[in-house]
PDB file of N, CA and C in Angstrom:
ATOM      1  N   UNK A   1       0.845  -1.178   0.000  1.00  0.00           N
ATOM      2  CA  UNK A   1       0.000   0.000   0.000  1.00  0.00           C
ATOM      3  C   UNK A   1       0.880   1.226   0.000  1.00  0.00           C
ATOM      4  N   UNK A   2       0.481   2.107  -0.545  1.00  0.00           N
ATOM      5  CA  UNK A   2       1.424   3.035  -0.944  1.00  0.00           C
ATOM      6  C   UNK A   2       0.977   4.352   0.749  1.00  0.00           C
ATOM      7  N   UNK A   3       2.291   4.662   0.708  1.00  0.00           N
ATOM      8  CA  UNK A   3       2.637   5.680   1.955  1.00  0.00           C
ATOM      9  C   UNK A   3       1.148   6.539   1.898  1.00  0.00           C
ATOM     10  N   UNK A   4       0.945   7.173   2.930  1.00  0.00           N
ATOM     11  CA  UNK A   4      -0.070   8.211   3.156  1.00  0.00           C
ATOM     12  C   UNK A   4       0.654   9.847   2.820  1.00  0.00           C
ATOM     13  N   UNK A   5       0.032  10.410   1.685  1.00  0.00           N
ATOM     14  CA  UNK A   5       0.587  11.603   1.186  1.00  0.00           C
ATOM     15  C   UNK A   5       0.532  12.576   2.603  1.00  0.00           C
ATOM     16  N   UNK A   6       1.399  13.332   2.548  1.00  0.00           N
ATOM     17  CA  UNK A   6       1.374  14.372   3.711  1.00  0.00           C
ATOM     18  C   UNK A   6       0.646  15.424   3.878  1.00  0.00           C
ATOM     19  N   UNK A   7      -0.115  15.636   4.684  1.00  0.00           N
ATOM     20  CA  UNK A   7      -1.747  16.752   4.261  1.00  0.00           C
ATOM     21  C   UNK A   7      -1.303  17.979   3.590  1.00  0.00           C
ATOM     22  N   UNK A   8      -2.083  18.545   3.025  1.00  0.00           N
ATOM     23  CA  UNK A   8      -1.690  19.942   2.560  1.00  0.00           C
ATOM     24  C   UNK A   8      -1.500  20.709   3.499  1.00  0.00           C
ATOM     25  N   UNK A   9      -0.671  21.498   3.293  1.00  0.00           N
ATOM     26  CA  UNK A   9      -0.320  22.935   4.070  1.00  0.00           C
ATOM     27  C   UNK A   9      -1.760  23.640   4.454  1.00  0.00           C
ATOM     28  N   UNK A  10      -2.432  24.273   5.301  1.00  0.00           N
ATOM     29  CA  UNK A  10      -3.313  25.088   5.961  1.00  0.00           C
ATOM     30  C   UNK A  10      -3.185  26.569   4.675  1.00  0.00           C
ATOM     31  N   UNK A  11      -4.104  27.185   3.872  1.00  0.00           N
ATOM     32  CA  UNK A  11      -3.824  28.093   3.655  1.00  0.00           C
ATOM     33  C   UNK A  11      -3.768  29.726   3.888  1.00  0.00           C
ATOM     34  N   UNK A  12      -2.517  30.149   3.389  1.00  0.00           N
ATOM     35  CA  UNK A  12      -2.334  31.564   4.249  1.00  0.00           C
ATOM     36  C   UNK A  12      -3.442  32.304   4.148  1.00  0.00           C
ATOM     37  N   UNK A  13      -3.324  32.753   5.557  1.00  0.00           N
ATOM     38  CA  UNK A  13      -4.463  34.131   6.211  1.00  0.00           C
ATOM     39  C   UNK A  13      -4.543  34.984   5.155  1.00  0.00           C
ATOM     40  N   UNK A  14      -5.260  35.361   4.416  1.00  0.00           N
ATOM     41  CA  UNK A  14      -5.487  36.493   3.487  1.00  0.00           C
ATOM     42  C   UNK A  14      -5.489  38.076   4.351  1.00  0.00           C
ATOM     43  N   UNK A  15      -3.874  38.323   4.034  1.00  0.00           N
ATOM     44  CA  UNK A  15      -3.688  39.881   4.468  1.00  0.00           C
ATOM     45  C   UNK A  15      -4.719  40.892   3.831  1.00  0.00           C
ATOM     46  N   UNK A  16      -5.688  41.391   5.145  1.00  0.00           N
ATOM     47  CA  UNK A  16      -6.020  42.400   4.945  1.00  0.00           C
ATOM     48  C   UNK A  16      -6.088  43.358   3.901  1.00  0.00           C
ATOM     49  N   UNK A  17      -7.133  43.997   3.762  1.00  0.00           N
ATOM     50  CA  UNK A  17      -6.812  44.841   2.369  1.00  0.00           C
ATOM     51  C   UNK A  17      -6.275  46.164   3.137  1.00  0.00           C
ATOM     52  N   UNK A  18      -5.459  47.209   1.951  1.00  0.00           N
ATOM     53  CA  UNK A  18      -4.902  48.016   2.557  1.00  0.00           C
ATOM     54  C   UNK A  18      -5.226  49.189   2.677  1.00  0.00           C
ATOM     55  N   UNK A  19      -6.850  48.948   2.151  1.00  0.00           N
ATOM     56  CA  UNK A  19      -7.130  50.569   2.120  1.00  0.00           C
ATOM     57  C   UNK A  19      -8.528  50.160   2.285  1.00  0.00           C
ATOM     58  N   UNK A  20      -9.716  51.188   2.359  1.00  0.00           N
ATOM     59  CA  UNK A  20     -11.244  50.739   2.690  1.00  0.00           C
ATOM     60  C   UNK A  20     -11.792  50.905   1.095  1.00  0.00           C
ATOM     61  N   UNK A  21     -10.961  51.364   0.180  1.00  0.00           N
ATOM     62  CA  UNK A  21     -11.657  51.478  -1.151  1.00  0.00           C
ATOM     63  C   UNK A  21     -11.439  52.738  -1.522  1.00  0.00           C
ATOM     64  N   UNK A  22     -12.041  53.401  -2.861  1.00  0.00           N
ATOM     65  CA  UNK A  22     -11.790  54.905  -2.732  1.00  0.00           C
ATOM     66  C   UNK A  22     -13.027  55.647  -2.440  1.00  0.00           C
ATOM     67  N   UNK A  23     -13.496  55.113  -1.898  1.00  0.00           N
ATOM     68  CA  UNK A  23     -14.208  56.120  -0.776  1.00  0.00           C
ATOM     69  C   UNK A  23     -14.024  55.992   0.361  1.00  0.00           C
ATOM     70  N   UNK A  24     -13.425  55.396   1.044  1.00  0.00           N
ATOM     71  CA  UNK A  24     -12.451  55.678   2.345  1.00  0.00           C
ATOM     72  C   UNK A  24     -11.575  56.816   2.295  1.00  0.00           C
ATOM     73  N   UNK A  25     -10.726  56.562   0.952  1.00  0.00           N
ATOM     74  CA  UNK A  25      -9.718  57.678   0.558  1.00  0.00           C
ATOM     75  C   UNK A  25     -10.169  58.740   0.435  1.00  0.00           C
ATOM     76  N   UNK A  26     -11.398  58.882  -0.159  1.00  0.00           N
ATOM     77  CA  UNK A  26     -12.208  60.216  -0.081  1.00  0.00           C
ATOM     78  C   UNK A  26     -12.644  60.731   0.830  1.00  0.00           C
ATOM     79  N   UNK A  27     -13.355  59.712   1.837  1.00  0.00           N
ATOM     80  CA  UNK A  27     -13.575  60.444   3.118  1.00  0.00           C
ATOM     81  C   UNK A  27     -12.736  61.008   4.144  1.00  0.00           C
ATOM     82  N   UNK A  28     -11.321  60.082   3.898  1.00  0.00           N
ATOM     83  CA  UNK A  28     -10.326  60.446   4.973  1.00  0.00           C
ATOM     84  C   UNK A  28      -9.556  61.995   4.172  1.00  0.00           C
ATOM     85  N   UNK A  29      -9.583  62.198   3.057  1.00  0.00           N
ATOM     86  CA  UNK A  29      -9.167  63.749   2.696  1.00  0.00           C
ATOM     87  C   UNK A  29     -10.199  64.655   2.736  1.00  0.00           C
ATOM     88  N   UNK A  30     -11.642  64.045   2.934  1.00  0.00           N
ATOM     89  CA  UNK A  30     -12.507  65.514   3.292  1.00  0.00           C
ATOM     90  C   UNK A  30     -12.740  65.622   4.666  1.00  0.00           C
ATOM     91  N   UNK A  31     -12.460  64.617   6.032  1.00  0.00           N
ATOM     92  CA  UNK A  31     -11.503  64.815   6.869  1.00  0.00           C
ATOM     93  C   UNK A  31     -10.910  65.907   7.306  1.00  0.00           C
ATOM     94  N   UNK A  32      -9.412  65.402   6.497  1.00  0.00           N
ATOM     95  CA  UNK A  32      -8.466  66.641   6.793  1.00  0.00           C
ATOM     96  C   UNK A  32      -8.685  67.605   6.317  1.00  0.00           C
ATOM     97  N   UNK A  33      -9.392  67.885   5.241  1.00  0.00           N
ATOM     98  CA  UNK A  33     -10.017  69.385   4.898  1.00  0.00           C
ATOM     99  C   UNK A  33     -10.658  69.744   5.487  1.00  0.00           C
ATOM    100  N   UNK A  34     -11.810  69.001   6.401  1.00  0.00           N
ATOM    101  CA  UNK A  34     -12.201  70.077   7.140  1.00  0.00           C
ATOM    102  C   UNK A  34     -11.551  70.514   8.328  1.00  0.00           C
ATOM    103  N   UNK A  35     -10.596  69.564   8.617  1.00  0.00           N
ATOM    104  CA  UNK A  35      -9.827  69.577   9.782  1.00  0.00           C
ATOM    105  C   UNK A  35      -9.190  70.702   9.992  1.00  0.00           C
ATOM    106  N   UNK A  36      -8.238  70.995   8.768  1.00  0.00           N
ATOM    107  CA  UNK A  36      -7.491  72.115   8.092  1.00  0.00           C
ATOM    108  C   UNK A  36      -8.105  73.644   8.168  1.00  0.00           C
ATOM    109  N   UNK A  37      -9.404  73.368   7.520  1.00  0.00           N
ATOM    110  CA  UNK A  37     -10.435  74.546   7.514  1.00  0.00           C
ATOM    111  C   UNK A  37     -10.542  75.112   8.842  1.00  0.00           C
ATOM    112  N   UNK A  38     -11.150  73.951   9.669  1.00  0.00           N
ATOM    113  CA  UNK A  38     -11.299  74.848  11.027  1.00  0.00           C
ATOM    114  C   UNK A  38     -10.494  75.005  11.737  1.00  0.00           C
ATOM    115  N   UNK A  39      -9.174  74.531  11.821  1.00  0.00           N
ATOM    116  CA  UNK A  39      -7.691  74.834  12.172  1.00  0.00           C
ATOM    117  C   UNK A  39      -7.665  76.234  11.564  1.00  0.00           C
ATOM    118  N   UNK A  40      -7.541  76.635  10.516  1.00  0.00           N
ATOM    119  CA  UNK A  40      -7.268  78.433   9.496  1.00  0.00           C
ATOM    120  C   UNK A  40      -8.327  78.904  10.480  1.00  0.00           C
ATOM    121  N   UNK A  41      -9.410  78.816  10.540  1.00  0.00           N
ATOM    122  CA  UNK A  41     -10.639  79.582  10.921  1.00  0.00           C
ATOM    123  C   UNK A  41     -10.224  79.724  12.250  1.00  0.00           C
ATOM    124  N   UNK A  42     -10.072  79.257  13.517  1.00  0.00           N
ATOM    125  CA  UNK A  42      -9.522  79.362  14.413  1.00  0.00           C
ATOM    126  C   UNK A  42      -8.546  80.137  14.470  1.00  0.00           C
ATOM    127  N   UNK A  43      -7.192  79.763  13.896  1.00  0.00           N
ATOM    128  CA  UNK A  43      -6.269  80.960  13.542  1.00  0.00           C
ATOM    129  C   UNK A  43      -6.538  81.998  13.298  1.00  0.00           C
ATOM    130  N   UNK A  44      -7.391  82.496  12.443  1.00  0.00           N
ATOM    131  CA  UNK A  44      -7.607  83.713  11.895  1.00  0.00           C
ATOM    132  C   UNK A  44      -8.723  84.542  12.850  1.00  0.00           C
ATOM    133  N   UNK A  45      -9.090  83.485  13.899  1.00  0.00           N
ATOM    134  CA  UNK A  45      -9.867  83.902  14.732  1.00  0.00           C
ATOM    135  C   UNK A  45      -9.477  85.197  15.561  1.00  0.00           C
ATOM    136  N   UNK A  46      -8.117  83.294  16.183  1.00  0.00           N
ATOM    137  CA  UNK A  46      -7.283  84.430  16.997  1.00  0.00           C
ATOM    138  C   UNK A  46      -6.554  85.424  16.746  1.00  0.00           C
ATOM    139  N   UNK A  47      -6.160  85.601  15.674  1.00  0.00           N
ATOM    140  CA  UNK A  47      -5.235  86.818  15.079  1.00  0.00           C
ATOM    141  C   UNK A  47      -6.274  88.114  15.209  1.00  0.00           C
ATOM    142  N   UNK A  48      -7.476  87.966  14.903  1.00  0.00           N
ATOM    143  CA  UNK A  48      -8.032  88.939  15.167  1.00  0.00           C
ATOM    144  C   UNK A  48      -8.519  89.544  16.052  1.00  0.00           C
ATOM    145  N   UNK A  49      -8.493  88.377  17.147  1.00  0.00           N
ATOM    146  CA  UNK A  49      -8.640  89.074  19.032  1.00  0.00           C
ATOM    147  C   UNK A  49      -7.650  89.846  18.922  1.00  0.00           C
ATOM    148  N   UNK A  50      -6.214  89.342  18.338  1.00  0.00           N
ATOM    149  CA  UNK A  50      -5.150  90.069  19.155  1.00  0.00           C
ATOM    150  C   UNK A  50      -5.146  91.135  17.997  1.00  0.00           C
ATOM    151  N   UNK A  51      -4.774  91.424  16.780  1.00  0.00           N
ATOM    152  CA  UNK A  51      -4.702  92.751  16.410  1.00  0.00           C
ATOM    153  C   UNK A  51      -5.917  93.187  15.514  1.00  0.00           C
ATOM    154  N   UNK A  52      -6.815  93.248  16.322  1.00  0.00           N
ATOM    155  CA  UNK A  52      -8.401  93.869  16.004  1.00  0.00           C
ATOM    156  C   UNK A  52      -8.748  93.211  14.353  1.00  0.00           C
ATOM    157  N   UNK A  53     -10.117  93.352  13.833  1.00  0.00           N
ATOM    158  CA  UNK A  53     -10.717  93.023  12.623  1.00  0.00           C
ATOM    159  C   UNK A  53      -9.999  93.446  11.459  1.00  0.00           C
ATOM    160  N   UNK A  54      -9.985  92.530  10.687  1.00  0.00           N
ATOM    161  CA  UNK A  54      -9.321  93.276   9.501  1.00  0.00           C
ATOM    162  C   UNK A  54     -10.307  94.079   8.699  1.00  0.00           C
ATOM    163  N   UNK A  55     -10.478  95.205   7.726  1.00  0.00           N
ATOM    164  CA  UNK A  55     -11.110  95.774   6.850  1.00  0.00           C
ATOM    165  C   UNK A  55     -10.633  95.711   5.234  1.00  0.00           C
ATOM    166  N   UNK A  56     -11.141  95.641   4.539  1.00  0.00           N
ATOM    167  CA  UNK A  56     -10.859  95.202   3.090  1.00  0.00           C
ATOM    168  C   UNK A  56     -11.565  96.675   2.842  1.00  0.00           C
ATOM    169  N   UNK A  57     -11.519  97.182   1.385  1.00  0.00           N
ATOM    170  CA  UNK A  57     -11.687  98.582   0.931  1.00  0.00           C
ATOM    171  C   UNK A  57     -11.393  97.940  -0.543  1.00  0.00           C
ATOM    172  N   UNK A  58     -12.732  98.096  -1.115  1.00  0.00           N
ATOM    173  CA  UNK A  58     -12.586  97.833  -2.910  1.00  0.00           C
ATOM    174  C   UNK A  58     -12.921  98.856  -3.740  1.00  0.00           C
ATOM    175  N   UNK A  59     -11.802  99.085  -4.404  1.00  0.00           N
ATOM    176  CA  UNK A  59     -12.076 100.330  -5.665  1.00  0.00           C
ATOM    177  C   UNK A  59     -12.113  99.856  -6.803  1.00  0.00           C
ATOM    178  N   UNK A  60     -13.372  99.787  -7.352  1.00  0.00           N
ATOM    179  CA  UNK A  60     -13.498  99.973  -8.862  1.00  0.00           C
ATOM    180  C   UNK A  60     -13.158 101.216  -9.752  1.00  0.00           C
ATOM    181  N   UNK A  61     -12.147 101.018 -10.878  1.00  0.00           N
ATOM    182  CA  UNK A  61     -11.469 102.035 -11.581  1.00  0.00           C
ATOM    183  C   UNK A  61     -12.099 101.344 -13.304  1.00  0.00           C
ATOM    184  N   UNK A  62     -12.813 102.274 -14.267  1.00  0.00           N
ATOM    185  CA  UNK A  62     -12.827 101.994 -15.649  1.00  0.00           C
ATOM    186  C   UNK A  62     -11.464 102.508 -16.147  1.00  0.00           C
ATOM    187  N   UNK A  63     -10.244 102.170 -16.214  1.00  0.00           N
ATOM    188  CA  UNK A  63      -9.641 102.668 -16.802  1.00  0.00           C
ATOM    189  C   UNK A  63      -9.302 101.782 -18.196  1.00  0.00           C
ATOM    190  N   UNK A  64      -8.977 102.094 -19.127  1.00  0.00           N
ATOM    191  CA  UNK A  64      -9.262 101.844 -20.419  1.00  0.00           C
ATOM    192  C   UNK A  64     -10.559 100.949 -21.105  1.00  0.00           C
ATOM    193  N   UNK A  65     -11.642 101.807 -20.277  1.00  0.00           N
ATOM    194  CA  UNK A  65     -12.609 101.257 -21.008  1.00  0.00           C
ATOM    195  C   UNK A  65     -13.228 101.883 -22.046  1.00  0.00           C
ATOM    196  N   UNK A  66     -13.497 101.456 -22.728  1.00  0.00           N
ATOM    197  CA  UNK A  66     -13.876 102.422 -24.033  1.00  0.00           C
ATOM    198  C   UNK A  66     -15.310 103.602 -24.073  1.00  0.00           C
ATOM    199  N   UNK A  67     -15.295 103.847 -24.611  1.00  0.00           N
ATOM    200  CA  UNK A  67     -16.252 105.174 -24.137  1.00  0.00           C
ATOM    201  C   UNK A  67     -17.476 104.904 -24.743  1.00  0.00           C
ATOM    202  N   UNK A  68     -18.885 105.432 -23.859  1.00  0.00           N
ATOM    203  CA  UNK A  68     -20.182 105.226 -24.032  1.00  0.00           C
ATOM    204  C   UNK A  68     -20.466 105.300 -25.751  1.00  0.00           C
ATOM    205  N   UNK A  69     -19.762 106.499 -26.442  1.00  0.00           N
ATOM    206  CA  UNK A  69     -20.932 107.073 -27.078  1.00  0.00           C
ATOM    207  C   UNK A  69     -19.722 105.832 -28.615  1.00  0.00           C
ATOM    208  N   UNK A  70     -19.311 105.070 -28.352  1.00  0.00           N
ATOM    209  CA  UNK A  70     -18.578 104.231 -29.821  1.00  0.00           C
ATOM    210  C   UNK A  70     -20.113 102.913 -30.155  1.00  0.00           C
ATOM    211  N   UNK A  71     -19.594 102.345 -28.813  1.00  0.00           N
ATOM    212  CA  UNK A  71     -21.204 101.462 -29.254  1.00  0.00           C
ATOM    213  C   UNK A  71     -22.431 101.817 -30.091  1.00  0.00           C
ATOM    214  N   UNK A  72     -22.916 103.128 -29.279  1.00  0.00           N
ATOM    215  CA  UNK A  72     -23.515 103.708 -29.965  1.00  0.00           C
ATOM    216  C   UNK A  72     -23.709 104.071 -31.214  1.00  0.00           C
ATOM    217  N   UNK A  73     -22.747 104.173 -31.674  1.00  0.00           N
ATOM    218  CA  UNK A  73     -22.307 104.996 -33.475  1.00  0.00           C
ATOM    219  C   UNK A  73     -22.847 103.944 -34.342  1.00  0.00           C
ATOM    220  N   UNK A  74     -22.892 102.475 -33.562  1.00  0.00           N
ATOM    221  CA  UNK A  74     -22.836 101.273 -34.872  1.00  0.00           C
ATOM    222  C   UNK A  74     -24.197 100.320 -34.422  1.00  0.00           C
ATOM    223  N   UNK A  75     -25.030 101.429 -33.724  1.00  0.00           N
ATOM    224  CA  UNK A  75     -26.320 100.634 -33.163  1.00  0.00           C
ATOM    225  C   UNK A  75     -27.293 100.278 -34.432  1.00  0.00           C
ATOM    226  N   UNK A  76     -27.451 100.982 -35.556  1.00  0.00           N
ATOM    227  CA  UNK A  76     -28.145 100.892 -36.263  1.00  0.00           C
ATOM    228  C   UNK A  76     -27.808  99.648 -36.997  1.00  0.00           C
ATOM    229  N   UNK A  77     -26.256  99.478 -37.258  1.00  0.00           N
ATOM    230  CA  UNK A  77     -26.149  98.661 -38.090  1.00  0.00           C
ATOM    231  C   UNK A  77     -26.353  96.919 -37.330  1.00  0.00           C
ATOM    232  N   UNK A  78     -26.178  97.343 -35.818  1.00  0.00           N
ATOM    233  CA  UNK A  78     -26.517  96.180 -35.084  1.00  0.00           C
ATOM    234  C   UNK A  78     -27.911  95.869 -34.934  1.00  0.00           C
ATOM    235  N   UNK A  79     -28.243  96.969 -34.945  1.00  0.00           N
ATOM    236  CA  UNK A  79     -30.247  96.632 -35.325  1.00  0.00           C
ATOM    237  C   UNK A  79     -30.270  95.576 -36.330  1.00  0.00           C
ATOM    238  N   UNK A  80     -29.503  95.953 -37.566  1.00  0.00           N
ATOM    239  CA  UNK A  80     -30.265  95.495 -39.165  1.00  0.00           C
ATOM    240  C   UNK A  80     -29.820  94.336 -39.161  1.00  0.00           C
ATOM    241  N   UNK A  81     -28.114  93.770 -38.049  1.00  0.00           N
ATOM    242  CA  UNK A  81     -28.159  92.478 -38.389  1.00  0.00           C
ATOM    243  C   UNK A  81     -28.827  91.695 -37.428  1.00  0.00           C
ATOM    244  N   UNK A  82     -29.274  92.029 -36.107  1.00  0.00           N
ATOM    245  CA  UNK A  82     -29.816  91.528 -36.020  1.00  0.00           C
ATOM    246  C   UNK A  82     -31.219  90.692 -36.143  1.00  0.00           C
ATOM    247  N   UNK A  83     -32.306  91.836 -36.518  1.00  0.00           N
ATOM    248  CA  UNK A  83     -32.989  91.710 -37.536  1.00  0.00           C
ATOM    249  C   UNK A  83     -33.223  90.505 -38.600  1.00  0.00           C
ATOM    250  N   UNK A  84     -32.044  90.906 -39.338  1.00  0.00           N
ATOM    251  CA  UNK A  84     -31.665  89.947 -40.520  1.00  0.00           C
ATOM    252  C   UNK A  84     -31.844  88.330 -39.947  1.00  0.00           C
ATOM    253  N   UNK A  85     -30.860  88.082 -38.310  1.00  0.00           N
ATOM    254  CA  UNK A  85     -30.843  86.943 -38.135  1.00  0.00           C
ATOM    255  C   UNK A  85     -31.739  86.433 -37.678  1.00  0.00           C
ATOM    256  N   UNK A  86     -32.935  86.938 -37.464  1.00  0.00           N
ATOM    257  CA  UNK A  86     -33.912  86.483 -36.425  1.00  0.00           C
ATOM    258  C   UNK A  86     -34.845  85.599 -37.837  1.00  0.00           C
ATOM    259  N   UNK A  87     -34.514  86.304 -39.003  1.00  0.00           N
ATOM    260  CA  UNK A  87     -35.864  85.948 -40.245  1.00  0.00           C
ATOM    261  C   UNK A  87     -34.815  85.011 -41.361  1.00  0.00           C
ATOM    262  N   UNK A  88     -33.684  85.500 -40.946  1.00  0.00           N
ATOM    263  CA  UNK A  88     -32.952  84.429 -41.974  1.00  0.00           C
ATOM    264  C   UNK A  88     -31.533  83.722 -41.688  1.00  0.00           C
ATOM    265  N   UNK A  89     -31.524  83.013 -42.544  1.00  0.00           N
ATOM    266  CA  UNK A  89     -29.791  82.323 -42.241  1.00  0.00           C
ATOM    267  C   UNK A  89     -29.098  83.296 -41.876  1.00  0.00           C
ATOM    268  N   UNK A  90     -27.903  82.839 -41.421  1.00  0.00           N
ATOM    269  CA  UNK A  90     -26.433  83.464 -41.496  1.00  0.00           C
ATOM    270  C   UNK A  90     -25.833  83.833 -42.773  1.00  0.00           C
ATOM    271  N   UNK A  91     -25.952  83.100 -43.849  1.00  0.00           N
ATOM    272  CA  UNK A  91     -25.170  83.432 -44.834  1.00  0.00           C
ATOM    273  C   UNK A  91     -25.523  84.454 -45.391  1.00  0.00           C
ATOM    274  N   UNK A  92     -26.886  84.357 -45.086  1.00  0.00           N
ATOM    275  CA  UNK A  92     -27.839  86.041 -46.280  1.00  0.00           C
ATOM    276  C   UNK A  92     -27.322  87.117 -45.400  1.00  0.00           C
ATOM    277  N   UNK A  93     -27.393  87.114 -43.958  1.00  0.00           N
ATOM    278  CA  UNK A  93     -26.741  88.777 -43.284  1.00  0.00           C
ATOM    279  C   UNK A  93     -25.176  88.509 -43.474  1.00  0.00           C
ATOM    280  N   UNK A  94     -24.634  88.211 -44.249  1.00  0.00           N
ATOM    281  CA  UNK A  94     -22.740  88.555 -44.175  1.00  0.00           C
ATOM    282  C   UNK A  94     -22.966  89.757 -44.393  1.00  0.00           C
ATOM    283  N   UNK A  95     -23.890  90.762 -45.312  1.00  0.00           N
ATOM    284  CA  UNK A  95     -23.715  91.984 -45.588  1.00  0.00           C
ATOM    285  C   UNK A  95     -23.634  93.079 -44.564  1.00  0.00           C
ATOM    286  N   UNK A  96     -24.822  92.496 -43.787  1.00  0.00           N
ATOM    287  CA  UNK A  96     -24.861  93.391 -42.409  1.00  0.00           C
ATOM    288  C   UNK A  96     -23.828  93.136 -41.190  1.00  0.00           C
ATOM    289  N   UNK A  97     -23.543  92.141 -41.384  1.00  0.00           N
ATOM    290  CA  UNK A  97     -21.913  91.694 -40.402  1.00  0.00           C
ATOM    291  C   UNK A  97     -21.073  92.544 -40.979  1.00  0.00           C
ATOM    292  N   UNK A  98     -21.048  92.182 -42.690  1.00  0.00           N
ATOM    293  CA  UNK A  98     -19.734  93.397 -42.946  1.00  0.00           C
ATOM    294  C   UNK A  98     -19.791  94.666 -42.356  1.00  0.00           C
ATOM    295  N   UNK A  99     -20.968  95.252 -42.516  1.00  0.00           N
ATOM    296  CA  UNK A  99     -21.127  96.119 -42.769  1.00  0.00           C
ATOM    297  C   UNK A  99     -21.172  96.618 -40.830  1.00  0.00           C
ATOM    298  N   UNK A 100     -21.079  95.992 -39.933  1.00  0.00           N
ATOM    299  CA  UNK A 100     -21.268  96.234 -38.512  1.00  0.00           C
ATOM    300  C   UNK A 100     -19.863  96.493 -38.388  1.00  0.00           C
ATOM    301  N   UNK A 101     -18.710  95.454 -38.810  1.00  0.00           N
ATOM    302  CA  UNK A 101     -17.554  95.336 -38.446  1.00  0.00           C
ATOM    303  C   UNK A 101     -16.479  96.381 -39.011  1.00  0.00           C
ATOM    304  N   UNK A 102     -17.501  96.702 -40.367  1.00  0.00           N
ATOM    305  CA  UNK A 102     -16.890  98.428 -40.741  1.00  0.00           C
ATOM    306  C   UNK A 102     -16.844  99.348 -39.965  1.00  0.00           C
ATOM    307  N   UNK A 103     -18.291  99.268 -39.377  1.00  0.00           N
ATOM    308  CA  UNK A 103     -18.643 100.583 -38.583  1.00  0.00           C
ATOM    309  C   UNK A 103     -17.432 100.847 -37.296  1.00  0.00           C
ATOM    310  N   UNK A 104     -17.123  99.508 -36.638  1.00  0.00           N
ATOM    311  CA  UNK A 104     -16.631  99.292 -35.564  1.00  0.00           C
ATOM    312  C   UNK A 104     -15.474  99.413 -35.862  1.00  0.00           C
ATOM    313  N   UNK A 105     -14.503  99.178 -36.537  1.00  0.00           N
ATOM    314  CA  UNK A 105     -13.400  99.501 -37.360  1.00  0.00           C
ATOM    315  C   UNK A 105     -12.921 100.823 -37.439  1.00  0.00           C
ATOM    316  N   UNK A 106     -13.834 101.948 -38.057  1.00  0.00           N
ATOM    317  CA  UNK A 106     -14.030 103.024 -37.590  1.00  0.00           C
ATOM    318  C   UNK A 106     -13.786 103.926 -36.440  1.00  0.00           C
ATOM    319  N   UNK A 107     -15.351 103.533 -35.456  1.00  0.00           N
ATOM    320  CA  UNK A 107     -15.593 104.094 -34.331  1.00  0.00           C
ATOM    321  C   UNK A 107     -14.495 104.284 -33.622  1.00  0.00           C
TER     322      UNK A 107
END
């Protein structure tokens, strides 16, 4: 009779996985973001006990903006194309496009 084979080996413990998935990963960085957040917010808390509120001051400046009355000059011709496009193709108003992009050219 032939020998008795030697049992199989027991098989290895299946190591753990190493992460919970990626939404673990996601949850553990919105986490530290908020962690982070209210860490700054705190900070900025205290900075402002100690050297009083800050104030911000916003100035709006038009500087090189172009002037009211240019638009104006080429309203008519923006009337006619638009006009044009509401009743017909594009290709039939090229005239009134040209003829807008003259004006503006100009102005």
């Amino acid at each position: 009779a032939p020998a008795a084979a030697a049992p199989a080996p027991a098989p290895a413990a299946a190591a753990p996985a190493a992460g919970g998935g990626m939404m673990s990963g996601l949850m553990g960085s919105m986490m530290s973001g908020m962690a982070t957040g209210v860490g700054m917010s705190v900070a900025n808390r205290a900075v402002d006990a100690v050297m009083g509120p800050r104030q911000t001051e916003v100035v709006h400046r038009h500087e090189g903006a172009p002037a009211a009355a240019a638009p104006a000059a080429c309203q008519l011709q923006q009337d006619q194309l638009n006009q044009c496009m509401q009743t017909k193709d594009a290709a039939s108003c090229q005239f009134y496009l040209d003829a807008l992009k003259a004006c503006q050219q100009t102005a």
